[in-house]
Coordinates of C-alpha atoms and ligand atoms in Angstrom, one line a residue:
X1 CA -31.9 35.9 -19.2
X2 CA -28.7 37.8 -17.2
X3 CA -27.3 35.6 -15.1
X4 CA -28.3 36.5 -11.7
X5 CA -26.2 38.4 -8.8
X6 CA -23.2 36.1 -7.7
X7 CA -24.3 33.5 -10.1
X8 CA -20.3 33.0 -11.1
X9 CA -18.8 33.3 -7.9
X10 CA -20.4 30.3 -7.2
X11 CA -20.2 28.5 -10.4
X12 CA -16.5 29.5 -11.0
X13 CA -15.7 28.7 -7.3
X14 CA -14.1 25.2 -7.7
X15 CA -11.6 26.3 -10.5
X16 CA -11.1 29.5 -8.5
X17 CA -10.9 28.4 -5.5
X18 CA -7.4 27.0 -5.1
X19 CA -6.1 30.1 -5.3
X20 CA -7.9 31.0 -2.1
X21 CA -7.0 27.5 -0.5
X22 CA -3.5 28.2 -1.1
X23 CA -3.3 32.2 0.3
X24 CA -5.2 30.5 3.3
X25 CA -2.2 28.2 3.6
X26 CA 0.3 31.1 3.4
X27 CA -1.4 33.0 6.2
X28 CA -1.2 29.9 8.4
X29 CA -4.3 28.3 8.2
X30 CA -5.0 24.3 8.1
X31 CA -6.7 22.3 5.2
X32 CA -9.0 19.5 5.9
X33 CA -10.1 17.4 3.4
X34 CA -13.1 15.4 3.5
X35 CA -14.7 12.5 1.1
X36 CA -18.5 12.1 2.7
X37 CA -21.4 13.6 3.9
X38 CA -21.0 12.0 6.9
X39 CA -18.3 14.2 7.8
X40 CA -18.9 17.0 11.0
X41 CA -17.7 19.8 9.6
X42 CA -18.9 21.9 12.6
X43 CA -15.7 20.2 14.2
X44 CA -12.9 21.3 11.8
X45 CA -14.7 24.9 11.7
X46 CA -14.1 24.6 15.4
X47 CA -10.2 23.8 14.9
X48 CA -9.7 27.0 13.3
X49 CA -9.1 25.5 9.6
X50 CA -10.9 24.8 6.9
X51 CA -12.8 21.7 5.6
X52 CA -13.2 21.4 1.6
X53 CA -15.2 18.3 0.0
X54 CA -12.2 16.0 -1.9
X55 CA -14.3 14.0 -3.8
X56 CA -13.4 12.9 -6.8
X57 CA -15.0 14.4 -10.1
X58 CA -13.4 13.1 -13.1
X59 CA -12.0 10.0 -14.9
X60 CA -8.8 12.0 -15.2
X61 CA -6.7 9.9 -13.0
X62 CA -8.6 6.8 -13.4
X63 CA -6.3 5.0 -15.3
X64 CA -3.5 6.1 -12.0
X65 CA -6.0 4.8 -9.7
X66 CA -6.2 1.4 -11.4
X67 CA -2.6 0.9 -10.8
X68 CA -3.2 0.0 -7.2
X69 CA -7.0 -0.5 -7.1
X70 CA -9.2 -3.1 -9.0
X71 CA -10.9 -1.7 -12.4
X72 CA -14.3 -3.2 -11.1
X73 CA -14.9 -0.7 -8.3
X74 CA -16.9 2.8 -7.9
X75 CA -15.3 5.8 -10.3
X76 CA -15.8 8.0 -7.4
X77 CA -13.3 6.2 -5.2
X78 CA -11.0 5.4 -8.2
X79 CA -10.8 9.3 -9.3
X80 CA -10.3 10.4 -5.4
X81 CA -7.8 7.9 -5.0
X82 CA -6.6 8.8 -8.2
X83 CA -6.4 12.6 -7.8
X84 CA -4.6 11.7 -4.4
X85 CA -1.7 9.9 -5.1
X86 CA -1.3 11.9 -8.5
X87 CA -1.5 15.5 -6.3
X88 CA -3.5 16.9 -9.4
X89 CA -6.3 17.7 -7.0
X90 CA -4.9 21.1 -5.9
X91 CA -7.2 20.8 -2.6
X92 CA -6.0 17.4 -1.6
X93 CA -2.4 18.7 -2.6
X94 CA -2.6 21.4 0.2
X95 CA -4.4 19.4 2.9
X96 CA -2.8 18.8 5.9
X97 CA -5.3 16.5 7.2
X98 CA -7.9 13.6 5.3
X99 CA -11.0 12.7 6.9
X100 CA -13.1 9.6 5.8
X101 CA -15.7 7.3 7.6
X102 CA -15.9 3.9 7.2
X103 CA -18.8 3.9 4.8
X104 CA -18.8 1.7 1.6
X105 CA -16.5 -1.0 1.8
X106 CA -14.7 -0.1 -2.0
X107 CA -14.0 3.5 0.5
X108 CA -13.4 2.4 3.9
X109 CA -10.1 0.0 1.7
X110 CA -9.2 2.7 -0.6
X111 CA -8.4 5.1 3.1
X112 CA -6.5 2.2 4.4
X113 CA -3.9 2.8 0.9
X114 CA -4.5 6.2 0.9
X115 CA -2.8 6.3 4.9
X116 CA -0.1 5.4 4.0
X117 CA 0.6 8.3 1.5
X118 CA -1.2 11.0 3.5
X119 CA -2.6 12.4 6.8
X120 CA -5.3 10.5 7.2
X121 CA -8.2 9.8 9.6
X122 CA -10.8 7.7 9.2
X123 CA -14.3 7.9 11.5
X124 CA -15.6 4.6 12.3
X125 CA -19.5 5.0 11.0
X126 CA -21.8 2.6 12.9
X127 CA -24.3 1.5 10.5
X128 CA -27.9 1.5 12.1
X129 CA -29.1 4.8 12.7
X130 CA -31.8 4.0 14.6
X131 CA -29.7 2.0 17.5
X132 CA -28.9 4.0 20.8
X133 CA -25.3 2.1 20.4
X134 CA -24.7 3.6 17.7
X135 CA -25.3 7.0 18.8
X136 CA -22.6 6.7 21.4
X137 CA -20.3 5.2 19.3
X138 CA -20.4 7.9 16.4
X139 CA -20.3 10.3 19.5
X140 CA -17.0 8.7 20.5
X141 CA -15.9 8.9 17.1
X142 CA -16.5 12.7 16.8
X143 CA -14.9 13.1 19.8
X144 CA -12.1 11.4 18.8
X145 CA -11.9 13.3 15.5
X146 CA -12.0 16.6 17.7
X147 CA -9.1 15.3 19.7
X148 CA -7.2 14.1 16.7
X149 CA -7.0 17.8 15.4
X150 CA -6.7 19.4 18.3
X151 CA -3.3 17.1 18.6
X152 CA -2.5 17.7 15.1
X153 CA -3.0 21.2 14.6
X154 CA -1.9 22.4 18.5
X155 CA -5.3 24.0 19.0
X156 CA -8.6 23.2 21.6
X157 CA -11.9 23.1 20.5
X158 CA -14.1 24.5 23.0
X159 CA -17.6 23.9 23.5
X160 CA -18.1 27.7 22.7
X161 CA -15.9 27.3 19.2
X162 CA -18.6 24.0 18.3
X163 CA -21.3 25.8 19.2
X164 CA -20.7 29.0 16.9
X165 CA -19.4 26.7 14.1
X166 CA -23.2 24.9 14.4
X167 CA -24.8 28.4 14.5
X168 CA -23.0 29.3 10.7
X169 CA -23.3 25.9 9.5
X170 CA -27.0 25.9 10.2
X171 CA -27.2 29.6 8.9
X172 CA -25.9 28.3 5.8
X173 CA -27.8 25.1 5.3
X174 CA -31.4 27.3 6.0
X175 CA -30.1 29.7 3.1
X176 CA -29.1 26.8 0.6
X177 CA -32.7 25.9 1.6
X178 CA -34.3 28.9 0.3
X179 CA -32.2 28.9 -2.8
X180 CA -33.7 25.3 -3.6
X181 CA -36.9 26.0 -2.4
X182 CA -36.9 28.2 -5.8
X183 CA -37.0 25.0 -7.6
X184 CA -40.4 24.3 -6.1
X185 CA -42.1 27.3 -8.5
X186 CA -43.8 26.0 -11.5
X187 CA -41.8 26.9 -14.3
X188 CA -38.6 26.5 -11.9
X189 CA -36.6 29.8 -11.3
X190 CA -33.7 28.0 -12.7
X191 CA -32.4 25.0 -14.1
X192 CA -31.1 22.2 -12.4
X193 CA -27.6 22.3 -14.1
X194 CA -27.2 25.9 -12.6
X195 CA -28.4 24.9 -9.0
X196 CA -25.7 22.1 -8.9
X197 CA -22.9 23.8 -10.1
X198 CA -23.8 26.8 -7.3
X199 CA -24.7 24.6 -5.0
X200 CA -21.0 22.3 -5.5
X201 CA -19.0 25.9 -5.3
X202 CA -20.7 26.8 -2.6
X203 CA -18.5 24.1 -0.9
X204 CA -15.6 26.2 -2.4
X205 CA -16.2 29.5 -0.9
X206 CA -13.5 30.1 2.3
X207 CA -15.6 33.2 4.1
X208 CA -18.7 31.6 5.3
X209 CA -19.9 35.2 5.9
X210 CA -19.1 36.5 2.8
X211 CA -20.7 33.2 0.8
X212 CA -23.9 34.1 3.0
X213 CA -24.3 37.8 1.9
X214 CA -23.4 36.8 -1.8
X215 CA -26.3 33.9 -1.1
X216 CA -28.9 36.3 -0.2
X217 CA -28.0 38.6 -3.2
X218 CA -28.5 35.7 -5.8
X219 CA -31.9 34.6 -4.2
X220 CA -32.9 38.3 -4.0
X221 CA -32.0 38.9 -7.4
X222 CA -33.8 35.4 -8.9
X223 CA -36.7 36.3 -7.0
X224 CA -37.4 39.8 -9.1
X225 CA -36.1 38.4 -11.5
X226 CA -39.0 35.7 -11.6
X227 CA -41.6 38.3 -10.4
X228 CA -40.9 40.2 -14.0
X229 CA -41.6 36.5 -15.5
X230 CA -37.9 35.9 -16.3
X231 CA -37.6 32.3 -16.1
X232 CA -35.4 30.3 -18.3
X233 CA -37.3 27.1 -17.8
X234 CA -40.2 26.4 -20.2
X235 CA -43.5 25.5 -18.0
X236 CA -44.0 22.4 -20.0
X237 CA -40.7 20.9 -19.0
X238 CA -41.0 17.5 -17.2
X239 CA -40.1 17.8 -13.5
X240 CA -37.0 15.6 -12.1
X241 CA -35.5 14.5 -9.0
X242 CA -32.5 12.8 -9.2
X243 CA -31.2 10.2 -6.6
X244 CA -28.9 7.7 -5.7
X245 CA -25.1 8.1 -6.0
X246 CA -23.3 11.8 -5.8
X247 CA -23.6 13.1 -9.6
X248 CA -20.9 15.7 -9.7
X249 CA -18.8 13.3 -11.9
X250 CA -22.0 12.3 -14.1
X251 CA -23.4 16.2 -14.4
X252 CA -23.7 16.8 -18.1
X253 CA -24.0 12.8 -19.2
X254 CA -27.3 13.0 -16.7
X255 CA -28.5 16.2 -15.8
X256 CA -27.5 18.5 -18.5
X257 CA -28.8 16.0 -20.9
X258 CA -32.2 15.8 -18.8
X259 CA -32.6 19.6 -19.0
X260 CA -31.9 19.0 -23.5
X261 CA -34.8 16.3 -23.5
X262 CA -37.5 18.1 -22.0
X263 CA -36.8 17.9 -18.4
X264 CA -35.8 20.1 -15.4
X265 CA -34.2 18.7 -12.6
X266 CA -35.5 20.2 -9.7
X267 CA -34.5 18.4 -6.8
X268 CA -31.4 16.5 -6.4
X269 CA -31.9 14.2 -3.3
X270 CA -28.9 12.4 -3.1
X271 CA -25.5 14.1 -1.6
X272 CA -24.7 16.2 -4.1
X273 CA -27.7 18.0 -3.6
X274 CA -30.3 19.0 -0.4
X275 CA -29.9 15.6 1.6
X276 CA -27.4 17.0 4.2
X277 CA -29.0 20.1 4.2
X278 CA -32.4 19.6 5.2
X279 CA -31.9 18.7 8.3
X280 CA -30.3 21.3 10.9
X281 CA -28.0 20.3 13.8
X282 CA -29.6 21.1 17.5
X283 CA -28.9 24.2 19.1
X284 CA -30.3 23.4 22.3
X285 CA -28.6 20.5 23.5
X286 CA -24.6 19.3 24.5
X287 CA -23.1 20.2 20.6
X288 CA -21.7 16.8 20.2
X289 CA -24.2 15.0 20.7
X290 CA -26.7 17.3 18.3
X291 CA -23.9 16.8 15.9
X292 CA -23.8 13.0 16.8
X293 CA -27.6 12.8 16.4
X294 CA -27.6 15.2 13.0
X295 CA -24.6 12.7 10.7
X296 CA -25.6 10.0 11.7
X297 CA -29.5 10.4 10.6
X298 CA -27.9 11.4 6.9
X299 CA -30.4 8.6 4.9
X300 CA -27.1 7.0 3.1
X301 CA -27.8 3.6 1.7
X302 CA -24.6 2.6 3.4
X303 CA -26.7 2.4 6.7
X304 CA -29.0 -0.6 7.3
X305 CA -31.9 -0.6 7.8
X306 CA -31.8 3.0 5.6
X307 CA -35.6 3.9 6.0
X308 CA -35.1 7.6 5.8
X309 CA -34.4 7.4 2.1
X310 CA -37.5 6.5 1.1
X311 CA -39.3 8.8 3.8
X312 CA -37.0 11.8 2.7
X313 CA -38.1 10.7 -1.6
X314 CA -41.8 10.7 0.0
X315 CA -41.6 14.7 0.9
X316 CA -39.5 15.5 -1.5
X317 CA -41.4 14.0 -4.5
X318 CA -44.5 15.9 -2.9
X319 CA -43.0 19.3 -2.3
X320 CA -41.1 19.7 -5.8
X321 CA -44.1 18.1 -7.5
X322 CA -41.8 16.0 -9.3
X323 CA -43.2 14.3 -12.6
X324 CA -40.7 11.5 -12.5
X325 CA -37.6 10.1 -10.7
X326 CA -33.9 9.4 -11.8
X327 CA -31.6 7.3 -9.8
X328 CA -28.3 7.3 -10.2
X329 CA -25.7 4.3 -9.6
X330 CA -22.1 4.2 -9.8
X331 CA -20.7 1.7 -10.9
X332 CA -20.3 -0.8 -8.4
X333 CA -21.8 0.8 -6.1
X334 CA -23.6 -2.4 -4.8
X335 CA -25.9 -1.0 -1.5
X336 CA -27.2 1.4 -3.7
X337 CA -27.5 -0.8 -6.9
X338 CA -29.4 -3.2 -3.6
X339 CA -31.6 -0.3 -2.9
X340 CA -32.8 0.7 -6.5
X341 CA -35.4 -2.0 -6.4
X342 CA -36.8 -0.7 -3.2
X343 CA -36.9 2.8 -4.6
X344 CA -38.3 1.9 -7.6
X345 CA -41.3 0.2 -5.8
X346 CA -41.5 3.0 -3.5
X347 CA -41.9 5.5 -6.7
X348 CA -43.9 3.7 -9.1
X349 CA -46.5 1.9 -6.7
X350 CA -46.5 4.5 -3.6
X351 CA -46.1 7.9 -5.6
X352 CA -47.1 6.8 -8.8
X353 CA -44.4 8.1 -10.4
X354 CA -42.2 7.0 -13.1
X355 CA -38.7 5.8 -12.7
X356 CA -35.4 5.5 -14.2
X357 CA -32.0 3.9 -13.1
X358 CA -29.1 4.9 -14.4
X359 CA -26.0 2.7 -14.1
X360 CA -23.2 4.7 -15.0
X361 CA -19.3 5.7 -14.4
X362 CA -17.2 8.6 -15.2
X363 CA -16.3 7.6 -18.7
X364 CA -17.8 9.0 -22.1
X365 CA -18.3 5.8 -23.8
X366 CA -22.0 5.8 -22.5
X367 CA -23.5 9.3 -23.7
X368 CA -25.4 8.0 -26.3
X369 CA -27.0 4.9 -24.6
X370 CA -28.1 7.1 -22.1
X371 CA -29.1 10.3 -23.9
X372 CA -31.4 7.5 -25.6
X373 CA -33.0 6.1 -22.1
X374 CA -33.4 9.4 -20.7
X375 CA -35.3 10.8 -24.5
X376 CA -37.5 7.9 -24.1
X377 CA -38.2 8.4 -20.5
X378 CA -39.1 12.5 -20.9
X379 CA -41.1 11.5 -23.7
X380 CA -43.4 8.4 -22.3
X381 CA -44.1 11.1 -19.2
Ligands
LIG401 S1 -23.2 9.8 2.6 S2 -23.6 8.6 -0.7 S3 -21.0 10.8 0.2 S4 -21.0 7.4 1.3 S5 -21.1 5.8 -4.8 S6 -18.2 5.7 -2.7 S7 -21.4 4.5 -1.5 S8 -19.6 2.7 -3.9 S9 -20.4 8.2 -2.2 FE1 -21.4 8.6 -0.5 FE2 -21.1 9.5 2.0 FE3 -23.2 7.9 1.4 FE4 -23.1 10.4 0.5 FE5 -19.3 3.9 -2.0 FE6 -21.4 3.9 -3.6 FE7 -19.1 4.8 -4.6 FE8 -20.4 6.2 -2.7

């Protein structure tokens, strides 16, 4: 099948897009970059510059990381570190500003080393989403975050600027939606691989605008294309939703090797994939507090008690008709290493479903091991 409209804009964006980061710089504009979910966006849209996910991809700079971290902690915060302090990430290189939250511990430690190398500013996450307190205090902290870059960058955020950076956010979060939601046909209109690495550039693209007529173009296009019966994915293929840790850094140990075993992925619940986006920020109440009320709902198994994981897996697992669940671990990653037992009792007593973890990092040495698991799990579905 032709690839569809826009396909590798999208795809290509990452590698491309430092080019684009660095003609933004040269006309004057201001870098964020950010590490978490977690992280307003709506507020550095609001500053006038422009917020691009940080988050380490690759074991490329673990070995640079290890120099000043422990070995025995999560690959995702060794190769951000890494990438940091090395300036190979071209998009850390340029930002003028870093924003983290005190999530994990392994992350809220690495920002403390990382502050003293570059502009840093770390949000102080409260960690029960259900507790009025902790509304107001992740309020405070988004306020203090606005005030931060408004000192940093000489600019005011205005109600007005919040409120229009909501509007596009949300615009875009309803059309990454619908371009999931394509997942949901049986066979899939594409394959999981292909959402992911759209779905990642899309972080990449600069002109929000732009992104969302090139967005409607693509969904157009796989649309007709899958009217004329042009899926790639067999119908037989064994439906997966992938969970747990972000999986950018594990993509072709876990997912591409999935979609050669028999599988699809089809929804990827965790951050990499729809978890941020399902849920849209409130346009008819004071911005920061819809924002306040939106990031700090994101179902994160840093949070305690972290009941919306399992509530968000219950839909999710119903509306993708998934055949069988994968979650993934970092490394070290203890709260959700803690969690997998919960999940995995959620999924095989509640939903019926089988289930797979995955304990992984960003090093090859494990393809085969788990090409193995994951063969055995297609095939016992
Ligand atoms: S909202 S998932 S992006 S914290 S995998 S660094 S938790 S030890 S990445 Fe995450 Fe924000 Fe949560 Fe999402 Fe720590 Fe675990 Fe590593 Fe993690």
């Amino acid at each position: 099948m032709n690839m569809p409209k826009n396909f590798e804009t999208f795809a290509e964006a990452r590698r491309n897009g430092f080019i684009k980061v660095k003609n933004a710089k040269d006309e004057g504009k201001k870098i964020v970059g950010t590490f978490c979910t977690f992280t307003p966006w709506e507020v550095i849209y609001a500053a006038g510059a422009i917020p691009i996910s940080v988050c380490g991809m690759s074991d490329e700079t673990t070995e640079d990381a290890e120099q000043h971290l422990p070995k025995n902690l999560c690959p995702l915060i060794k190769s951000s570190y890494g990438f940091a302090i090395t300036d190979k990430c071209p998009y850390i290189y340029f930002s003028d500003m870093l924003v983290g939250e005190t999530t994990c511990d392994g992350k809220k430690k690495m920002y403390e080393l990382l502050g003293q190398k570059k502009n840093m500013h770390v949000m102080q996450l409260p960690q029960n989403s259900q507790d009025k307190t902790s509304l107001e205090l992740w309020k405070a902290e988004i306020i203090k975050l606005k005030e931060r870059l408004e000192k940093d960058f000489g600019v005011e955020i205005t109600e007005e600027k919040i409120k229009e950076a909501i509007r596009i956010r949300n615009n875009e979060r309803e059309l990454l939606k619908e371009f999931y939601s394509l997942s949901k046909l049986n066979p899939p209109a594409l394959w999981g691989y292909d959402l992911h690495k759209v779905i990642d550039g899309s972080n990449f693209s600069m002109d929000k605008a732009l992104q969302a007529e090139q967005f409607t173009e693509m969904i157009k296009d796989l649309k007709e294309k899958y009217a004329r019966g042009e899926s790639p994915v067999n119908k037989d293929a064994k439906r997966i939703l992938i969970t747990g840790c972000p999986s950018g850094g594990v993509l072709d140990k876990v997912i591409k090797t999935i979609e050669e075993c028999g599988g699809v992925v089809v929804c990827l619940e965790n951050c990499t994939g729809i978890k941020e986006k399902y849920k849209l920020v409130r346009e008819d109440i004071d911005p920061i507090d819809a924002l306040a009320e939106k990031y700090l709902s994101v179902p994160c198994s840093v949070m305690s008690p972290n009941t919306g994981r399992l509530e968000f897996l219950d839909q999710l697992i119903d509306e993708y008709t998934v055949d069988g669940v994968v979650d993934i671990t970092l490394q070290a990653c203890h709260t959700y290493a803690v969690e997998s037992f919960s999940v995995k009792e959620f999924v095989n007593k509640e939903k019926g479903k089988p289930y797979l973890n995955i304990e992984t990092n960003y090093s090859p040495s494990d393809v085969g091991q788990i090409k193995t698991r994951i063969e055995a799990f297609i095939e016992m579905m």
